PDB file of C-alpha atoms in Angstrom:
ATOM      1  CA  MET A  15     132.072 103.741  85.662  1.00  0.00           C
ATOM      2  CA  LYS A  16     130.983 100.867  83.428  1.00  0.00           C
ATOM      3  CA  ILE A  17     128.248  98.695  85.037  1.00  0.00           C
ATOM      4  CA  ASN A  18     127.991  96.337  82.097  1.00  0.00           C
ATOM      5  CA  GLU A  19     128.400  96.175  78.438  1.00  0.00           C
ATOM      6  CA  THR A  20     125.821  98.879  77.739  1.00  0.00           C
ATOM      7  CA  LEU A  21     125.245 100.604  80.823  1.00  0.00           C
ATOM      8  CA  SER A  22     127.625 103.200  82.462  1.00  0.00           C
ATOM      9  CA  ALA A  23     127.174 105.725  85.541  1.00  0.00           C
ATOM     10  CA  THR A  24     128.817 108.876  86.320  1.00  0.00           C
ATOM     11  CA  ILE A  25     128.425 111.234  89.391  1.00  0.00           C
ATOM     12  CA  GLN A  26     127.674 114.741  88.273  1.00  0.00           C
ATOM     13  CA  LYS A  27     128.684 117.934  89.851  1.00  0.00           C
ATOM     14  CA  ASP A  28     125.387 118.434  91.302  1.00  0.00           C
ATOM     15  CA  ASN A  29     125.642 115.176  93.119  1.00  0.00           C
ATOM     16  CA  THR A  30     123.079 113.461  90.720  1.00  0.00           C
ATOM     17  CA  ILE A  31     123.997 110.116  89.114  1.00  0.00           C
ATOM     18  CA  LYS A  32     123.763 109.827  85.417  1.00  0.00           C
ATOM     19  CA  LEU A  33     122.820 106.558  83.946  1.00  0.00           C
ATOM     20  CA  ARG A  34     123.584 106.096  80.187  1.00  0.00           C
ATOM     21  CA  ASP A  35     122.725 103.065  78.094  1.00  0.00           C
ATOM     22  CA  LYS A  36     124.729 102.895  74.776  1.00  0.00           C
ATOM     23  CA  GLU A  37     122.072 100.682  72.963  1.00  0.00           C
ATOM     24  CA  THR A  38     119.144 102.869  73.553  1.00  0.00           C
ATOM     25  CA  LYS A  39     120.841 106.069  73.985  1.00  0.00           C
ATOM     26  CA  ALA A  40     118.816 106.707  77.083  1.00  0.00           C
ATOM     27  CA  VAL A  41     119.997 108.803  79.797  1.00  0.00           C
ATOM     28  CA  ILE A  42     118.569 109.098  83.394  1.00  0.00           C
ATOM     29  CA  ASN A  43     119.477 111.471  85.888  1.00  0.00           C
ATOM     30  CA  LEU A  44     118.878 110.335  89.617  1.00  0.00           C
ATOM     31  CA  THR A  45     119.594 111.771  92.958  1.00  0.00           C
ATOM     32  CA  TYR A  46     121.093 109.443  95.712  1.00  0.00           C
ATOM     33  CA  ASN A  47     117.575 109.499  97.438  1.00  0.00           C
ATOM     34  CA  GLU A  48     115.869 108.311  94.314  1.00  0.00           C
ATOM     35  CA  LEU A  49     118.528 105.759  93.899  1.00  0.00           C
ATOM     36  CA  GLN A  50     118.019 104.553  97.530  1.00  0.00           C
ATOM     37  CA  GLN A  51     114.103 104.412  96.782  1.00  0.00           C
ATOM     38  CA  ILE A  52     114.837 102.093  93.633  1.00  0.00           C
ATOM     39  CA  VAL A  53     116.890  99.893  95.963  1.00  0.00           C
ATOM     40  CA  LYS A  54     114.281  99.808  98.590  1.00  0.00           C
ATOM     41  CA  LEU A  55     111.554  98.903  95.851  1.00  0.00           C
ATOM     42  CA  TYR A  56     113.818  96.251  94.480  1.00  0.00           C
ATOM     43  CA  GLU A  57     114.519  94.794  97.901  1.00  0.00           C
ATOM     44  CA  LYS A  58     110.862  94.838  98.668  1.00  0.00           C
ATOM     45  CA  GLU A  59     109.957  92.959  95.499  1.00  0.00           C
ATOM     46  CA  GLN A  60     112.687  90.465  96.083  1.00  0.00           C
ATOM     47  CA  ALA A  61     111.380  89.788  99.422  1.00  0.00           C
ATOM     48  CA  LYS A  62     107.727  89.210  97.939  1.00  0.00           C
ATOM     49  CA  ARG A  63     109.065  86.820  95.363  1.00  0.00           C
ATOM     50  CA  THR A  64     111.002  84.859  97.988  1.00  0.00           C
ATOM     51  CA  LYS A  65     107.874  84.579 100.233  1.00  0.00           C
ATOM     52  CA  LEU A  66     105.679  83.452  97.420  1.00  0.00           C
ATOM     53  CA  GLU A  67     108.323  80.699  96.347  1.00  0.00           C
ATOM     54  CA  LYS A  68     108.522  79.729  99.986  1.00  0.00           C
ATOM     55  CA  ILE A  69     104.678  79.292 100.167  1.00  0.00           C
ATOM     56  CA  ASN A  70     104.630  77.459  96.706  1.00  0.00           C
ATOM     57  CA  ASN A  71     107.382  75.163  97.782  1.00  0.00           C
ATOM     58  CA  LYS A  72     105.223  74.301 101.049  1.00  0.00           C
ATOM     59  CA  ILE A  73     102.127  73.686  98.901  1.00  0.00           C
ATOM     60  CA  GLU A  74     104.123  71.282  96.672  1.00  0.00           C
ATOM     61  CA  GLU A  75     105.496  69.554  99.735  1.00  0.00           C
ATOM     62  CA  CYS A  76     101.936  69.234 101.046  1.00  0.00           C
ATOM     63  CA  LYS A  77     100.847  67.628  97.818  1.00  0.00           C
ATOM     64  CA  LYS A  78     103.328  65.075  98.052  1.00  0.00           C
ATOM     65  CA  HIS A  79     102.116  64.047 101.211  1.00  0.00           C
ATOM     66  CA  GLY A  80      98.666  64.064  99.818  1.00  0.00           C
ATOM     67  CA  PHE A  81      97.434  67.025 101.795  1.00  0.00           C
ATOM     68  CA  GLU A  82      95.307  69.803 100.007  1.00  0.00           C
ATOM     69  CA  VAL A  83      95.773  73.248 101.532  1.00  0.00           C
ATOM     70  CA  LYS A  84      94.352  76.591 100.755  1.00  0.00           C
ATOM     71  CA  LYS A  85      96.320  79.792 100.841  1.00  0.00           C
ATOM     72  CA  GLU A  86      95.084  82.794 102.610  1.00  0.00           C
ATOM     73  CA  ARG A  87      97.590  85.688 102.524  1.00  0.00           C
ATOM     74  CA  ASP A  88     100.585  84.357 104.163  1.00  0.00           C
ATOM     75  CA  TRP A  89      98.991  81.281 105.813  1.00  0.00           C
ATOM     76  CA  LEU A  90      98.136  77.799 104.353  1.00  0.00           C
ATOM     77  CA  TRP A  91      95.073  75.985 105.862  1.00  0.00           C
ATOM     78  CA  LEU A  92      94.745  72.301 105.478  1.00  0.00           C
ATOM     79  CA  ILE A  93      91.477  71.463 103.775  1.00  0.00           C
ATOM     80  CA  SER A  94      91.748  67.630 103.149  1.00  0.00           C
ATOM     81  CA  THR A  95      93.868  64.603 103.105  1.00  0.00           C
ATOM     82  CA  ASP A  96      93.943  61.662 100.786  1.00  0.00           C
ATOM     83  CA  GLY A  97      93.964  59.727 104.089  1.00  0.00           C
ATOM     84  CA  ARG A  98      97.316  57.564 103.323  1.00  0.00           C
ATOM     85  CA  TYR A  99      98.458  58.119 106.825  1.00  0.00           C
ATOM     86  CA  ASN A 100      95.368  57.350 108.572  1.00  0.00           C
ATOM     87  CA  LYS A 101      95.052  53.962 110.333  1.00  0.00           C
ATOM     88  CA  LYS A 102      92.141  52.110 111.004  1.00  0.00           C
ATOM     89  CA  GLU A 103      91.892  50.550 114.477  1.00  0.00           C
ATOM     90  CA  TYR A 104      89.110  48.327 115.947  1.00  0.00           C
ATOM     91  CA  ASN A 105      87.798  49.599 119.088  1.00  0.00           C
ATOM     92  CA  LYS A 106      86.893  46.499 121.003  1.00  0.00           C
ATOM     93  CA  LEU A 107      85.115  48.406 123.834  1.00  0.00           C
ATOM     94  CA  HIS A 108      82.516  50.075 121.383  1.00  0.00           C
ATOM     95  CA  LYS A 109      82.987  47.286 118.700  1.00  0.00           C
ATOM     96  CA  ILE A 110      83.569  49.868 116.045  1.00  0.00           C
ATOM     97  CA  GLU A 111      86.595  50.797 113.635  1.00  0.00           C
ATOM     98  CA  VAL A 112      88.061  54.156 114.325  1.00  0.00           C
ATOM     99  CA  ILE A 113      90.559  56.341 112.279  1.00  0.00           C
ATOM    100  CA  ASN A 114      93.902  57.089 114.106  1.00  0.00           C
ATOM    101  CA  LYS A 115      95.188  60.062 112.964  1.00  0.00           C
ATOM    102  CA  ASP A 116      98.346  60.387 115.001  1.00  0.00           C
ATOM    103  CA  GLU A 117     100.568  59.601 112.120  1.00  0.00           C
ATOM    104  CA  GLU A 118      99.020  62.377 109.837  1.00  0.00           C
ATOM    105  CA  THR A 119      99.238  64.677 112.810  1.00  0.00           C
ATOM    106  CA  GLU A 120     102.877  64.087 113.115  1.00  0.00           C
ATOM    107  CA  ILE A 121     103.595  64.477 109.446  1.00  0.00           C
ATOM    108  CA  LEU A 122     101.707  67.846 109.522  1.00  0.00           C
ATOM    109  CA  LYS A 123     103.848  68.931 112.473  1.00  0.00           C
ATOM    110  CA  SER A 124     106.903  67.870 110.815  1.00  0.00           C
ATOM    111  CA  LEU A 125     105.738  70.351 107.859  1.00  0.00           C
ATOM    112  CA  GLY A 126     105.609  73.042 110.370  1.00  0.00           C
ATOM    113  CA  PHE A 127     101.820  72.893 110.543  1.00  0.00           C
ATOM    114  CA  GLU A 128     100.033  73.833 114.043  1.00  0.00           C
ATOM    115  CA  TYR A 129      96.405  73.283 115.098  1.00  0.00           C
ATOM    116  CA  SER A 130      93.892  76.376 115.472  1.00  0.00           C
ATOM    117  CA  SER A 131      91.511  75.333 118.172  1.00  0.00           C
ATOM    118  CA  TRP A 132      89.437  78.644 117.103  1.00  0.00           C
ATOM    119  CA  ARG A 133      89.041  77.177 113.334  1.00  0.00           C
ATOM    120  CA  CYS A 134      89.640  73.448 114.189  1.00  0.00           C
ATOM    121  CA  GLN A 135      91.942  73.149 111.400  1.00  0.00           C
ATOM    122  CA  PHE A 136      95.727  73.030 110.813  1.00  0.00           C
ATOM    123  CA  TYR A 137      97.602  75.795 109.553  1.00  0.00           C
ATOM    124  CA  TRP A 138     100.983  76.981 108.362  1.00  0.00           C
ATOM    125  CA  ASP A 139     102.134  80.381 108.934  1.00  0.00           C
ATOM    126  CA  SER A 140     104.858  81.585 106.384  1.00  0.00           C
ATOM    127  CA  THR A 141     105.906  84.490 108.499  1.00  0.00           C
ATOM    128  CA  LYS A 142     106.847  82.126 111.385  1.00  0.00           C
ATOM    129  CA  HIS A 143     108.932  79.383 109.394  1.00  0.00           C
ATOM    130  CA  ASP A 144     112.058  79.281 107.626  1.00  0.00           C
ATOM    131  CA  ASN A 145     111.321  76.198 105.874  1.00  0.00           C
TER     132      ASN A 145
END
């Protein structure tokens, strides 16, 4: 059977698959199990690429909101913000200005971040979220 313009495959009598490349004249004989392993490796590599793309997209999304994050394996940890969502309010009782971080927290939560009380930081776990 023809796979593309240069590559063809045939099933041999011994149930191996012979791949033949017309351009390079290369011939590869594979068993069904070897072909299955190749497919598994391909799927694993595609999953890695998809996960990395998802993490990189989330990093870019964070940058657009002024959040700096650090990647640790499958997790992103909030390092700092540019403060654009912080609202300063005057506390009349104590006569001081305080920063209200409610809006910043809501934005982080809308991005899928959660708060770690153990680390006292916001984090995003790529294995938990589809977006």
